[in-house]
């Protein structure tokens, strides 16, 4: 099978197209024929290992998982023993940031993992980006204990995480103020934001709103800047460590004061989460934003584009082994 393989950490160019064996399916596993996948911040982070902490999960000196691609959509090709929830021919989507494998024509994963059937009427390109941004957003929304009527700011509302967060927050009944660039104001409004602050023409810090939760979905803000915008017990969460890993330290100490605080929840995802995402996608409450698509052979170019920091929503990768995208 074809796969984009990397054997050392580094820039996008370390990833190369290779022919490798199709993985063998074992008991409790399914073999998935990949039709579409994505390039996202998780893939970029594991490939580059710019944050050294990544190496404790992926390999200290070189990567253990040679094929990246944590989210995907495809078709069940075969099932191992003791698998009853999927069968060959099922159209599925899912997430796997332990073994990855989406950047190849086939991958195996546990049938009990973060995997579910694609909602009716959705194609593989639409289904591939259902999980990465949404599960990060969902984890942070849950950590902040957002409830109906809360006022929430989403800073960076046009990335994969931010665009998912706007939609999920509206589903949970929050009043959403989104921060976006000029060209995407209309897009963010269409996602359900109650108000949009164009940071190119307005200072977001001058808003008169006070927030129960400020979610920095791109990691480009800080608790210092956002603290005056928080209510007395408001919560700030960023998707990045922050300068000198300040968000980790602030998450340890600010909760002790009983007032405004920083949280730094670790992301998790399981099959129940994917089933929830499936339900929201099926009802129309969540639809991933897609910026552009690339064929698998242009994965390096896709990485380069994602790392410009200019993408809107998701970048999808298509594979030749599908004539039903």
PDB file of C-alpha atoms in Angstrom:
ATOM      1  CA  UNK A   1       0.000   0.000   0.000  1.00  0.00           C
ATOM      2  CA  UNK A   2       1.015   3.645  -0.401  1.00  0.00           C
ATOM      3  CA  UNK A   3       1.770   5.667   2.712  1.00  0.00           C
ATOM      4  CA  UNK A   4       3.477   8.892   3.662  1.00  0.00           C
ATOM      5  CA  UNK A   5       6.219   7.786   6.035  1.00  0.00           C
ATOM      6  CA  UNK A   6       8.584   9.687   8.325  1.00  0.00           C
ATOM      7  CA  UNK A   7      11.480   8.191  10.272  1.00  0.00           C
ATOM      8  CA  UNK A   8      12.881  11.311  11.917  1.00  0.00           C
ATOM      9  CA  UNK A   9      11.519  14.496  13.438  1.00  0.00           C
ATOM     10  CA  UNK A  10      11.716  17.662  11.436  1.00  0.00           C
ATOM     11  CA  UNK A  11      10.067  19.906   8.817  1.00  0.00           C
ATOM     12  CA  UNK A  12       7.405  18.738   6.349  1.00  0.00           C
ATOM     13  CA  UNK A  13      10.075  17.438   3.968  1.00  0.00           C
ATOM     14  CA  UNK A  14      10.940  14.528   6.291  1.00  0.00           C
ATOM     15  CA  UNK A  15       7.694  12.856   5.127  1.00  0.00           C
ATOM     16  CA  UNK A  16       8.079  10.700   1.998  1.00  0.00           C
ATOM     17  CA  UNK A  17       5.812   8.511  -0.113  1.00  0.00           C
ATOM     18  CA  UNK A  18       6.624   4.790   0.239  1.00  0.00           C
ATOM     19  CA  UNK A  19       5.168   1.386  -0.568  1.00  0.00           C
ATOM     20  CA  UNK A  20       4.721  -0.715   2.579  1.00  0.00           C
ATOM     21  CA  UNK A  21       2.813  -3.833   3.603  1.00  0.00           C
ATOM     22  CA  UNK A  22      -0.871  -3.626   4.499  1.00  0.00           C
ATOM     23  CA  UNK A  23      -1.151  -4.061   8.290  1.00  0.00           C
ATOM     24  CA  UNK A  24      -2.575  -7.314   9.640  1.00  0.00           C
ATOM     25  CA  UNK A  25      -5.801  -7.186  11.593  1.00  0.00           C
ATOM     26  CA  UNK A  26      -5.860  -8.909  14.986  1.00  0.00           C
ATOM     27  CA  UNK A  27      -8.615  -9.951  17.377  1.00  0.00           C
ATOM     28  CA  UNK A  28     -10.628  -6.964  18.541  1.00  0.00           C
ATOM     29  CA  UNK A  29      -9.404  -4.822  15.650  1.00  0.00           C
ATOM     30  CA  UNK A  30     -10.707  -3.593  12.309  1.00  0.00           C
ATOM     31  CA  UNK A  31      -8.816  -2.926   9.086  1.00  0.00           C
ATOM     32  CA  UNK A  32      -9.910   0.349   7.511  1.00  0.00           C
ATOM     33  CA  UNK A  33      -9.443   1.347   3.875  1.00  0.00           C
ATOM     34  CA  UNK A  34      -8.764   5.078   4.152  1.00  0.00           C
ATOM     35  CA  UNK A  35     -10.588   7.339   1.722  1.00  0.00           C
ATOM     36  CA  UNK A  36      -9.861  10.723   3.286  1.00  0.00           C
ATOM     37  CA  UNK A  37      -7.789  12.064   6.159  1.00  0.00           C
ATOM     38  CA  UNK A  38      -6.508  15.444   7.318  1.00  0.00           C
ATOM     39  CA  UNK A  39      -3.378  17.380   8.196  1.00  0.00           C
ATOM     40  CA  UNK A  40      -3.856  19.153  11.512  1.00  0.00           C
ATOM     41  CA  UNK A  41      -1.973  20.628  14.437  1.00  0.00           C
ATOM     42  CA  UNK A  42      -1.674  17.219  16.120  1.00  0.00           C
ATOM     43  CA  UNK A  43       0.063  15.725  13.090  1.00  0.00           C
ATOM     44  CA  UNK A  44       2.304  18.787  12.775  1.00  0.00           C
ATOM     45  CA  UNK A  45       3.223  18.666  16.451  1.00  0.00           C
ATOM     46  CA  UNK A  46       4.160  14.984  16.394  1.00  0.00           C
ATOM     47  CA  UNK A  47       6.093  15.316  13.129  1.00  0.00           C
ATOM     48  CA  UNK A  48       8.161  18.308  14.190  1.00  0.00           C
ATOM     49  CA  UNK A  49       8.459  17.510  17.932  1.00  0.00           C
ATOM     50  CA  UNK A  50       9.028  21.226  18.464  1.00  0.00           C
ATOM     51  CA  UNK A  51       7.551  20.712  21.911  1.00  0.00           C
ATOM     52  CA  UNK A  52      10.023  18.258  23.425  1.00  0.00           C
ATOM     53  CA  UNK A  53       7.292  16.751  25.606  1.00  0.00           C
ATOM     54  CA  UNK A  54       5.847  15.143  22.456  1.00  0.00           C
ATOM     55  CA  UNK A  55       8.825  12.797  22.363  1.00  0.00           C
ATOM     56  CA  UNK A  56       7.734  11.150  25.609  1.00  0.00           C
ATOM     57  CA  UNK A  57       4.641   9.935  23.745  1.00  0.00           C
ATOM     58  CA  UNK A  58       6.016   9.365  20.252  1.00  0.00           C
ATOM     59  CA  UNK A  59       9.610   8.294  20.841  1.00  0.00           C
ATOM     60  CA  UNK A  60      12.544  10.068  22.472  1.00  0.00           C
ATOM     61  CA  UNK A  61      14.982  10.005  19.541  1.00  0.00           C
ATOM     62  CA  UNK A  62      12.838   8.953  16.585  1.00  0.00           C
ATOM     63  CA  UNK A  63       9.136   8.360  15.994  1.00  0.00           C
ATOM     64  CA  UNK A  64       7.642   4.983  16.820  1.00  0.00           C
ATOM     65  CA  UNK A  65       4.556   5.520  14.634  1.00  0.00           C
ATOM     66  CA  UNK A  66       5.984   6.074  11.150  1.00  0.00           C
ATOM     67  CA  UNK A  67       2.682   7.078   9.506  1.00  0.00           C
ATOM     68  CA  UNK A  68       0.849  10.094  10.872  1.00  0.00           C
ATOM     69  CA  UNK A  69      -2.763  11.092  10.260  1.00  0.00           C
ATOM     70  CA  UNK A  70      -4.810  11.011  13.454  1.00  0.00           C
ATOM     71  CA  UNK A  71      -8.276  11.489  11.943  1.00  0.00           C
ATOM     72  CA  UNK A  72      -9.766   9.744   8.968  1.00  0.00           C
ATOM     73  CA  UNK A  73     -12.804   8.461   7.132  1.00  0.00           C
ATOM     74  CA  UNK A  74     -12.945   5.180   5.265  1.00  0.00           C
ATOM     75  CA  UNK A  75     -14.483   1.761   4.844  1.00  0.00           C
ATOM     76  CA  UNK A  76     -14.133  -1.335   6.971  1.00  0.00           C
ATOM     77  CA  UNK A  77     -12.119  -3.813   4.888  1.00  0.00           C
ATOM     78  CA  UNK A  78     -11.888  -6.663   7.413  1.00  0.00           C
ATOM     79  CA  UNK A  79     -12.595  -7.374  11.080  1.00  0.00           C
ATOM     80  CA  UNK A  80     -10.690  -9.484  13.577  1.00  0.00           C
ATOM     81  CA  UNK A  81     -12.124 -12.017  15.960  1.00  0.00           C
ATOM     82  CA  UNK A  82     -14.523 -10.857  18.676  1.00  0.00           C
ATOM     83  CA  UNK A  83     -15.621  -7.787  16.687  1.00  0.00           C
ATOM     84  CA  UNK A  84     -19.392  -7.413  16.550  1.00  0.00           C
ATOM     85  CA  UNK A  85     -19.993  -3.659  16.260  1.00  0.00           C
ATOM     86  CA  UNK A  86     -18.551  -3.267  12.737  1.00  0.00           C
ATOM     87  CA  UNK A  87     -18.577  -5.350   9.566  1.00  0.00           C
ATOM     88  CA  UNK A  88     -16.845  -5.155   6.169  1.00  0.00           C
ATOM     89  CA  UNK A  89     -18.342  -2.406   4.030  1.00  0.00           C
ATOM     90  CA  UNK A  90     -19.278  -0.116   6.923  1.00  0.00           C
ATOM     91  CA  UNK A  91     -18.443   3.535   6.255  1.00  0.00           C
ATOM     92  CA  UNK A  92     -16.644   4.886   9.318  1.00  0.00           C
ATOM     93  CA  UNK A  93     -14.790   7.902  10.671  1.00  0.00           C
ATOM     94  CA  UNK A  94     -12.589   8.201  13.699  1.00  0.00           C
ATOM     95  CA  UNK A  95      -9.580   9.448  15.597  1.00  0.00           C
ATOM     96  CA  UNK A  96      -6.369   7.738  16.684  1.00  0.00           C
ATOM     97  CA  UNK A  97      -3.510   9.798  18.122  1.00  0.00           C
ATOM     98  CA  UNK A  98      -1.852   6.746  19.674  1.00  0.00           C
ATOM     99  CA  UNK A  99      -1.021   4.738  16.560  1.00  0.00           C
ATOM    100  CA  UNK A 100      -2.046   7.316  13.901  1.00  0.00           C
ATOM    101  CA  UNK A 101      -1.955   5.753  10.370  1.00  0.00           C
ATOM    102  CA  UNK A 102      -4.423   7.914   8.444  1.00  0.00           C
ATOM    103  CA  UNK A 103      -1.766   9.044   5.950  1.00  0.00           C
ATOM    104  CA  UNK A 104      -1.745   5.616   4.351  1.00  0.00           C
ATOM    105  CA  UNK A 105      -4.175   3.586   2.287  1.00  0.00           C
ATOM    106  CA  UNK A 106      -4.995   1.209   5.165  1.00  0.00           C
ATOM    107  CA  UNK A 107      -4.842   1.314   8.954  1.00  0.00           C
ATOM    108  CA  UNK A 108      -5.883  -0.917  11.834  1.00  0.00           C
ATOM    109  CA  UNK A 109      -7.362   0.145  15.138  1.00  0.00           C
ATOM    110  CA  UNK A 110      -9.329  -1.271  18.022  1.00  0.00           C
ATOM    111  CA  UNK A 111     -13.014  -1.721  17.269  1.00  0.00           C
ATOM    112  CA  UNK A 112     -13.691  -0.266  20.720  1.00  0.00           C
ATOM    113  CA  UNK A 113     -11.682   2.877  19.953  1.00  0.00           C
ATOM    114  CA  UNK A 114     -12.770   6.347  18.842  1.00  0.00           C
ATOM    115  CA  UNK A 115     -14.607   5.064  15.780  1.00  0.00           C
ATOM    116  CA  UNK A 116     -18.203   5.367  14.531  1.00  0.00           C
ATOM    117  CA  UNK A 117     -20.346   5.075  11.429  1.00  0.00           C
ATOM    118  CA  UNK A 118     -20.424   8.069   9.084  1.00  0.00           C
ATOM    119  CA  UNK A 119     -23.746   9.931   9.324  1.00  0.00           C
ATOM    120  CA  UNK A 120     -26.174   9.310   6.480  1.00  0.00           C
ATOM    121  CA  UNK A 121     -25.744  11.690   3.564  1.00  0.00           C
ATOM    122  CA  UNK A 122     -22.163  12.648   4.460  1.00  0.00           C
ATOM    123  CA  UNK A 123     -19.282  11.789   2.149  1.00  0.00           C
ATOM    124  CA  UNK A 124     -15.734  10.830   3.122  1.00  0.00           C
ATOM    125  CA  UNK A 125     -14.269  14.306   2.606  1.00  0.00           C
ATOM    126  CA  UNK A 126     -16.905  15.818   4.893  1.00  0.00           C
ATOM    127  CA  UNK A 127     -16.496  13.071   7.490  1.00  0.00           C
ATOM    128  CA  UNK A 128     -12.697  13.032   7.715  1.00  0.00           C
ATOM    129  CA  UNK A 129     -12.393  16.283   9.740  1.00  0.00           C
ATOM    130  CA  UNK A 130     -15.202  15.497  12.185  1.00  0.00           C
ATOM    131  CA  UNK A 131     -13.065  14.607  15.203  1.00  0.00           C
ATOM    132  CA  UNK A 132      -9.798  16.499  15.722  1.00  0.00           C
ATOM    133  CA  UNK A 133     -10.966  20.055  16.212  1.00  0.00           C
ATOM    134  CA  UNK A 134     -14.253  19.035  17.793  1.00  0.00           C
ATOM    135  CA  UNK A 135     -12.773  16.786  20.473  1.00  0.00           C
ATOM    136  CA  UNK A 136     -10.304  19.470  21.569  1.00  0.00           C
ATOM    137  CA  UNK A 137     -13.141  21.995  21.697  1.00  0.00           C
ATOM    138  CA  UNK A 138     -15.475  19.591  23.500  1.00  0.00           C
ATOM    139  CA  UNK A 139     -12.881  18.746  26.155  1.00  0.00           C
ATOM    140  CA  UNK A 140     -12.264  22.389  26.954  1.00  0.00           C
ATOM    141  CA  UNK A 141     -15.975  23.249  26.992  1.00  0.00           C
ATOM    142  CA  UNK A 142     -16.558  20.412  29.443  1.00  0.00           C
ATOM    143  CA  UNK A 143     -13.632  21.507  31.621  1.00  0.00           C
ATOM    144  CA  UNK A 144     -15.082  25.026  31.802  1.00  0.00           C
ATOM    145  CA  UNK A 145     -18.480  23.518  32.729  1.00  0.00           C
ATOM    146  CA  UNK A 146     -20.275  25.718  30.220  1.00  0.00           C
ATOM    147  CA  UNK A 147     -24.015  25.828  30.773  1.00  0.00           C
ATOM    148  CA  UNK A 148     -26.968  27.374  29.003  1.00  0.00           C
ATOM    149  CA  UNK A 149     -26.873  31.156  29.183  1.00  0.00           C
ATOM    150  CA  UNK A 150     -23.135  31.473  29.794  1.00  0.00           C
ATOM    151  CA  UNK A 151     -21.287  34.158  27.846  1.00  0.00           C
ATOM    152  CA  UNK A 152     -18.219  32.809  26.067  1.00  0.00           C
ATOM    153  CA  UNK A 153     -15.509  34.352  23.909  1.00  0.00           C
ATOM    154  CA  UNK A 154     -13.785  32.201  21.285  1.00  0.00           C
ATOM    155  CA  UNK A 155     -10.505  33.800  20.250  1.00  0.00           C
ATOM    156  CA  UNK A 156      -9.423  32.329  16.926  1.00  0.00           C
ATOM    157  CA  UNK A 157     -12.833  31.179  15.734  1.00  0.00           C
ATOM    158  CA  UNK A 158     -11.798  30.116  12.234  1.00  0.00           C
ATOM    159  CA  UNK A 159      -9.383  27.262  12.886  1.00  0.00           C
ATOM    160  CA  UNK A 160     -10.413  23.629  13.188  1.00  0.00           C
ATOM    161  CA  UNK A 161     -10.811  23.942  16.960  1.00  0.00           C
ATOM    162  CA  UNK A 162     -12.315  27.429  17.026  1.00  0.00           C
ATOM    163  CA  UNK A 163     -14.881  26.790  14.310  1.00  0.00           C
ATOM    164  CA  UNK A 164     -15.933  23.590  16.098  1.00  0.00           C
ATOM    165  CA  UNK A 165     -16.080  25.421  19.440  1.00  0.00           C
ATOM    166  CA  UNK A 166     -18.472  28.072  18.133  1.00  0.00           C
ATOM    167  CA  UNK A 167     -20.895  25.414  16.914  1.00  0.00           C
ATOM    168  CA  UNK A 168     -20.638  23.234  20.018  1.00  0.00           C
ATOM    169  CA  UNK A 169     -21.062  26.194  22.366  1.00  0.00           C
ATOM    170  CA  UNK A 170     -24.238  27.200  20.554  1.00  0.00           C
ATOM    171  CA  UNK A 171     -25.465  23.617  20.877  1.00  0.00           C
ATOM    172  CA  UNK A 172     -24.970  23.881  24.651  1.00  0.00           C
ATOM    173  CA  UNK A 173     -26.864  27.172  24.775  1.00  0.00           C
ATOM    174  CA  UNK A 174     -24.047  29.674  25.317  1.00  0.00           C
ATOM    175  CA  UNK A 175     -23.965  33.262  24.064  1.00  0.00           C
ATOM    176  CA  UNK A 176     -20.898  33.291  21.808  1.00  0.00           C
ATOM    177  CA  UNK A 177     -18.693  36.246  20.975  1.00  0.00           C
ATOM    178  CA  UNK A 178     -16.168  35.130  18.361  1.00  0.00           C
ATOM    179  CA  UNK A 179     -12.923  36.849  17.384  1.00  0.00           C
ATOM    180  CA  UNK A 180     -12.023  36.556  13.708  1.00  0.00           C
ATOM    181  CA  UNK A 181     -10.224  38.291  10.872  1.00  0.00           C
ATOM    182  CA  UNK A 182     -12.101  40.461   8.399  1.00  0.00           C
ATOM    183  CA  UNK A 183     -12.450  37.929   5.599  1.00  0.00           C
ATOM    184  CA  UNK A 184     -14.083  35.323   7.859  1.00  0.00           C
ATOM    185  CA  UNK A 185     -16.633  37.450   9.723  1.00  0.00           C
ATOM    186  CA  UNK A 186     -19.463  36.169   7.535  1.00  0.00           C
ATOM    187  CA  UNK A 187     -18.297  32.564   7.910  1.00  0.00           C
ATOM    188  CA  UNK A 188     -18.145  32.744  11.707  1.00  0.00           C
ATOM    189  CA  UNK A 189     -21.568  34.360  11.797  1.00  0.00           C
ATOM    190  CA  UNK A 190     -22.914  31.470   9.718  1.00  0.00           C
ATOM    191  CA  UNK A 191     -21.523  29.038  12.307  1.00  0.00           C
ATOM    192  CA  UNK A 192     -23.861  30.578  14.876  1.00  0.00           C
ATOM    193  CA  UNK A 193     -21.778  33.216  16.675  1.00  0.00           C
ATOM    194  CA  UNK A 194     -24.003  35.836  18.296  1.00  0.00           C
ATOM    195  CA  UNK A 195     -21.394  38.542  17.789  1.00  0.00           C
ATOM    196  CA  UNK A 196     -18.149  38.657  15.833  1.00  0.00           C
ATOM    197  CA  UNK A 197     -15.238  40.944  16.691  1.00  0.00           C
ATOM    198  CA  UNK A 198     -13.029  41.655  13.701  1.00  0.00           C
ATOM    199  CA  UNK A 199      -9.585  41.905  15.298  1.00  0.00           C
ATOM    200  CA  UNK A 200      -8.234  43.712  12.233  1.00  0.00           C
ATOM    201  CA  UNK A 201     -10.556  46.670  12.799  1.00  0.00           C
ATOM    202  CA  UNK A 202     -11.450  46.377  16.505  1.00  0.00           C
ATOM    203  CA  UNK A 203      -9.626  45.707  19.783  1.00  0.00           C
ATOM    204  CA  UNK A 204     -11.220  42.629  21.300  1.00  0.00           C
ATOM    205  CA  UNK A 205     -10.156  43.767  24.778  1.00  0.00           C
ATOM    206  CA  UNK A 206     -12.432  46.823  24.461  1.00  0.00           C
ATOM    207  CA  UNK A 207     -15.619  44.751  24.380  1.00  0.00           C
ATOM    208  CA  UNK A 208     -18.102  45.586  27.128  1.00  0.00           C
ATOM    209  CA  UNK A 209     -18.994  41.915  27.625  1.00  0.00           C
ATOM    210  CA  UNK A 210     -17.715  40.024  30.655  1.00  0.00           C
ATOM    211  CA  UNK A 211     -17.260  36.335  30.104  1.00  0.00           C
ATOM    212  CA  UNK A 212     -17.807  33.140  32.026  1.00  0.00           C
ATOM    213  CA  UNK A 213     -15.244  31.497  29.745  1.00  0.00           C
ATOM    214  CA  UNK A 214     -12.593  32.818  27.372  1.00  0.00           C
ATOM    215  CA  UNK A 215     -11.337  30.100  25.021  1.00  0.00           C
ATOM    216  CA  UNK A 216      -8.142  30.892  23.142  1.00  0.00           C
ATOM    217  CA  UNK A 217      -8.485  28.306  20.385  1.00  0.00           C
ATOM    218  CA  UNK A 218      -5.242  29.282  18.620  1.00  0.00           C
ATOM    219  CA  UNK A 219      -2.937  29.896  21.559  1.00  0.00           C
ATOM    220  CA  UNK A 220      -2.113  33.456  20.509  1.00  0.00           C
ATOM    221  CA  UNK A 221      -3.569  35.317  23.470  1.00  0.00           C
ATOM    222  CA  UNK A 222      -2.801  35.214  27.219  1.00  0.00           C
ATOM    223  CA  UNK A 223      -4.467  35.132  30.631  1.00  0.00           C
ATOM    224  CA  UNK A 224      -2.957  38.553  31.358  1.00  0.00           C
ATOM    225  CA  UNK A 225      -4.772  40.114  28.384  1.00  0.00           C
ATOM    226  CA  UNK A 226      -8.043  38.293  28.982  1.00  0.00           C
ATOM    227  CA  UNK A 227      -8.279  38.458  32.774  1.00  0.00           C
ATOM    228  CA  UNK A 228     -10.035  41.881  32.782  1.00  0.00           C
ATOM    229  CA  UNK A 229     -12.715  40.405  30.476  1.00  0.00           C
ATOM    230  CA  UNK A 230     -13.553  37.542  32.819  1.00  0.00           C
ATOM    231  CA  UNK A 231     -16.337  37.551  35.380  1.00  0.00           C
ATOM    232  CA  UNK A 232     -15.291  37.175  39.010  1.00  0.00           C
ATOM    233  CA  UNK A 233     -15.071  33.389  38.683  1.00  0.00           C
ATOM    234  CA  UNK A 234     -14.428  33.266  34.957  1.00  0.00           C
ATOM    235  CA  UNK A 235     -12.204  30.687  33.304  1.00  0.00           C
ATOM    236  CA  UNK A 236      -9.470  31.094  30.711  1.00  0.00           C
ATOM    237  CA  UNK A 237      -8.272  28.133  28.640  1.00  0.00           C
ATOM    238  CA  UNK A 238      -5.706  28.137  25.853  1.00  0.00           C
ATOM    239  CA  UNK A 239      -4.894  25.327  23.448  1.00  0.00           C
ATOM    240  CA  UNK A 240      -1.168  26.112  23.780  1.00  0.00           C
ATOM    241  CA  UNK A 241       1.323  26.027  26.641  1.00  0.00           C
ATOM    242  CA  UNK A 242       1.864  29.773  26.433  1.00  0.00           C
ATOM    243  CA  UNK A 243       5.041  31.768  26.871  1.00  0.00           C
ATOM    244  CA  UNK A 244       7.514  29.828  29.024  1.00  0.00           C
ATOM    245  CA  UNK A 245       4.733  27.251  29.572  1.00  0.00           C
ATOM    246  CA  UNK A 246       2.897  29.828  31.657  1.00  0.00           C
ATOM    247  CA  UNK A 247      -0.532  28.274  31.126  1.00  0.00           C
ATOM    248  CA  UNK A 248       0.555  25.076  32.854  1.00  0.00           C
ATOM    249  CA  UNK A 249       1.875  26.969  35.875  1.00  0.00           C
ATOM    250  CA  UNK A 250      -1.132  29.275  35.993  1.00  0.00           C
ATOM    251  CA  UNK A 251      -3.418  26.227  35.914  1.00  0.00           C
ATOM    252  CA  UNK A 252      -1.651  24.927  39.020  1.00  0.00           C
ATOM    253  CA  UNK A 253      -1.876  28.112  41.074  1.00  0.00           C
ATOM    254  CA  UNK A 254      -4.778  30.335  39.937  1.00  0.00           C
ATOM    255  CA  UNK A 255      -7.521  27.902  41.081  1.00  0.00           C
ATOM    256  CA  UNK A 256      -6.257  28.295  44.650  1.00  0.00           C
ATOM    257  CA  UNK A 257      -7.466  31.907  44.768  1.00  0.00           C
ATOM    258  CA  UNK A 258     -11.124  31.097  44.198  1.00  0.00           C
ATOM    259  CA  UNK A 259     -11.526  33.807  41.558  1.00  0.00           C
ATOM    260  CA  UNK A 260     -10.592  34.062  37.902  1.00  0.00           C
ATOM    261  CA  UNK A 261      -8.512  31.068  36.900  1.00  0.00           C
ATOM    262  CA  UNK A 262      -6.660  29.244  34.171  1.00  0.00           C
ATOM    263  CA  UNK A 263      -7.365  25.602  33.361  1.00  0.00           C
ATOM    264  CA  UNK A 264      -5.215  23.369  31.188  1.00  0.00           C
ATOM    265  CA  UNK A 265      -7.192  20.162  30.588  1.00  0.00           C
ATOM    266  CA  UNK A 266      -5.488  17.281  28.817  1.00  0.00           C
ATOM    267  CA  UNK A 267      -7.401  16.176  25.704  1.00  0.00           C
ATOM    268  CA  UNK A 268      -9.083  12.786  25.651  1.00  0.00           C
ATOM    269  CA  UNK A 269     -11.442  11.074  23.237  1.00  0.00           C
ATOM    270  CA  UNK A 270     -13.337   7.781  23.308  1.00  0.00           C
ATOM    271  CA  UNK A 271     -16.045   6.038  21.321  1.00  0.00           C
ATOM    272  CA  UNK A 272     -18.816   7.738  23.296  1.00  0.00           C
ATOM    273  CA  UNK A 273     -17.390  11.131  22.290  1.00  0.00           C
ATOM    274  CA  UNK A 274     -17.269  10.122  18.631  1.00  0.00           C
ATOM    275  CA  UNK A 275     -20.849   8.897  18.805  1.00  0.00           C
ATOM    276  CA  UNK A 276     -21.845  12.265  20.243  1.00  0.00           C
ATOM    277  CA  UNK A 277     -20.024  14.070  17.428  1.00  0.00           C
ATOM    278  CA  UNK A 278     -21.782  11.773  14.952  1.00  0.00           C
ATOM    279  CA  UNK A 279     -25.161  12.708  16.421  1.00  0.00           C
ATOM    280  CA  UNK A 280     -24.412  16.433  16.224  1.00  0.00           C
ATOM    281  CA  UNK A 281     -23.190  16.107  12.640  1.00  0.00           C
ATOM    282  CA  UNK A 282     -26.231  14.063  11.685  1.00  0.00           C
ATOM    283  CA  UNK A 283     -28.604  16.664  13.130  1.00  0.00           C
ATOM    284  CA  UNK A 284     -26.796  19.546  11.448  1.00  0.00           C
ATOM    285  CA  UNK A 285     -25.605  21.083  14.738  1.00  0.00           C
ATOM    286  CA  UNK A 286     -21.967  20.565  13.744  1.00  0.00           C
ATOM    287  CA  UNK A 287     -20.323  20.702  10.349  1.00  0.00           C
ATOM    288  CA  UNK A 288     -16.535  20.917   9.998  1.00  0.00           C
ATOM    289  CA  UNK A 289     -15.241  23.846   7.977  1.00  0.00           C
ATOM    290  CA  UNK A 290     -13.030  22.713   5.083  1.00  0.00           C
ATOM    291  CA  UNK A 291     -10.426  25.074   3.668  1.00  0.00           C
ATOM    292  CA  UNK A 292      -8.911  22.999   0.870  1.00  0.00           C
ATOM    293  CA  UNK A 293      -8.011  19.461  -0.164  1.00  0.00           C
ATOM    294  CA  UNK A 294      -4.791  17.838  -1.364  1.00  0.00           C
ATOM    295  CA  UNK A 295      -4.067  14.371  -2.745  1.00  0.00           C
ATOM    296  CA  UNK A 296      -1.939  12.118  -0.522  1.00  0.00           C
ATOM    297  CA  UNK A 297       1.078  12.628  -2.790  1.00  0.00           C
ATOM    298  CA  UNK A 298       1.020  16.362  -1.964  1.00  0.00           C
ATOM    299  CA  UNK A 299       1.080  15.846   1.801  1.00  0.00           C
ATOM    300  CA  UNK A 300       4.271  17.887   2.185  1.00  0.00           C
ATOM    301  CA  UNK A 301       2.578  20.865   0.524  1.00  0.00           C
ATOM    302  CA  UNK A 302      -0.421  20.379   2.811  1.00  0.00           C
ATOM    303  CA  UNK A 303       1.849  20.467   5.870  1.00  0.00           C
ATOM    304  CA  UNK A 304       3.529  23.605   4.583  1.00  0.00           C
ATOM    305  CA  UNK A 305       0.174  25.321   4.151  1.00  0.00           C
ATOM    306  CA  UNK A 306      -1.135  24.287   7.564  1.00  0.00           C
ATOM    307  CA  UNK A 307       2.030  25.587   9.212  1.00  0.00           C
ATOM    308  CA  UNK A 308       1.547  29.062   7.734  1.00  0.00           C
ATOM    309  CA  UNK A 309      -1.141  29.472  10.392  1.00  0.00           C
ATOM    310  CA  UNK A 310      -3.493  30.892   7.762  1.00  0.00           C
ATOM    311  CA  UNK A 311      -5.849  27.975   7.181  1.00  0.00           C
ATOM    312  CA  UNK A 312      -9.566  28.324   7.785  1.00  0.00           C
ATOM    313  CA  UNK A 313     -11.011  25.216   9.375  1.00  0.00           C
ATOM    314  CA  UNK A 314      -9.559  21.957   8.107  1.00  0.00           C
ATOM    315  CA  UNK A 315      -7.221  20.708   5.394  1.00  0.00           C
ATOM    316  CA  UNK A 316      -8.368  17.363   3.964  1.00  0.00           C
ATOM    317  CA  UNK A 317      -6.210  14.755   2.225  1.00  0.00           C
ATOM    318  CA  UNK A 318      -7.777  12.451  -0.370  1.00  0.00           C
ATOM    319  CA  UNK A 319      -6.515   9.009  -1.353  1.00  0.00           C
ATOM    320  CA  UNK A 320      -6.598   7.428  -4.798  1.00  0.00           C
ATOM    321  CA  UNK A 321      -8.081   4.190  -3.495  1.00  0.00           C
ATOM    322  CA  UNK A 322     -11.523   5.763  -3.356  1.00  0.00           C
ATOM    323  CA  UNK A 323     -13.841   6.468  -6.271  1.00  0.00           C
ATOM    324  CA  UNK A 324     -16.653   7.425  -3.862  1.00  0.00           C
ATOM    325  CA  UNK A 325     -15.330  10.517  -2.075  1.00  0.00           C
TER     326      UNK A 325
END
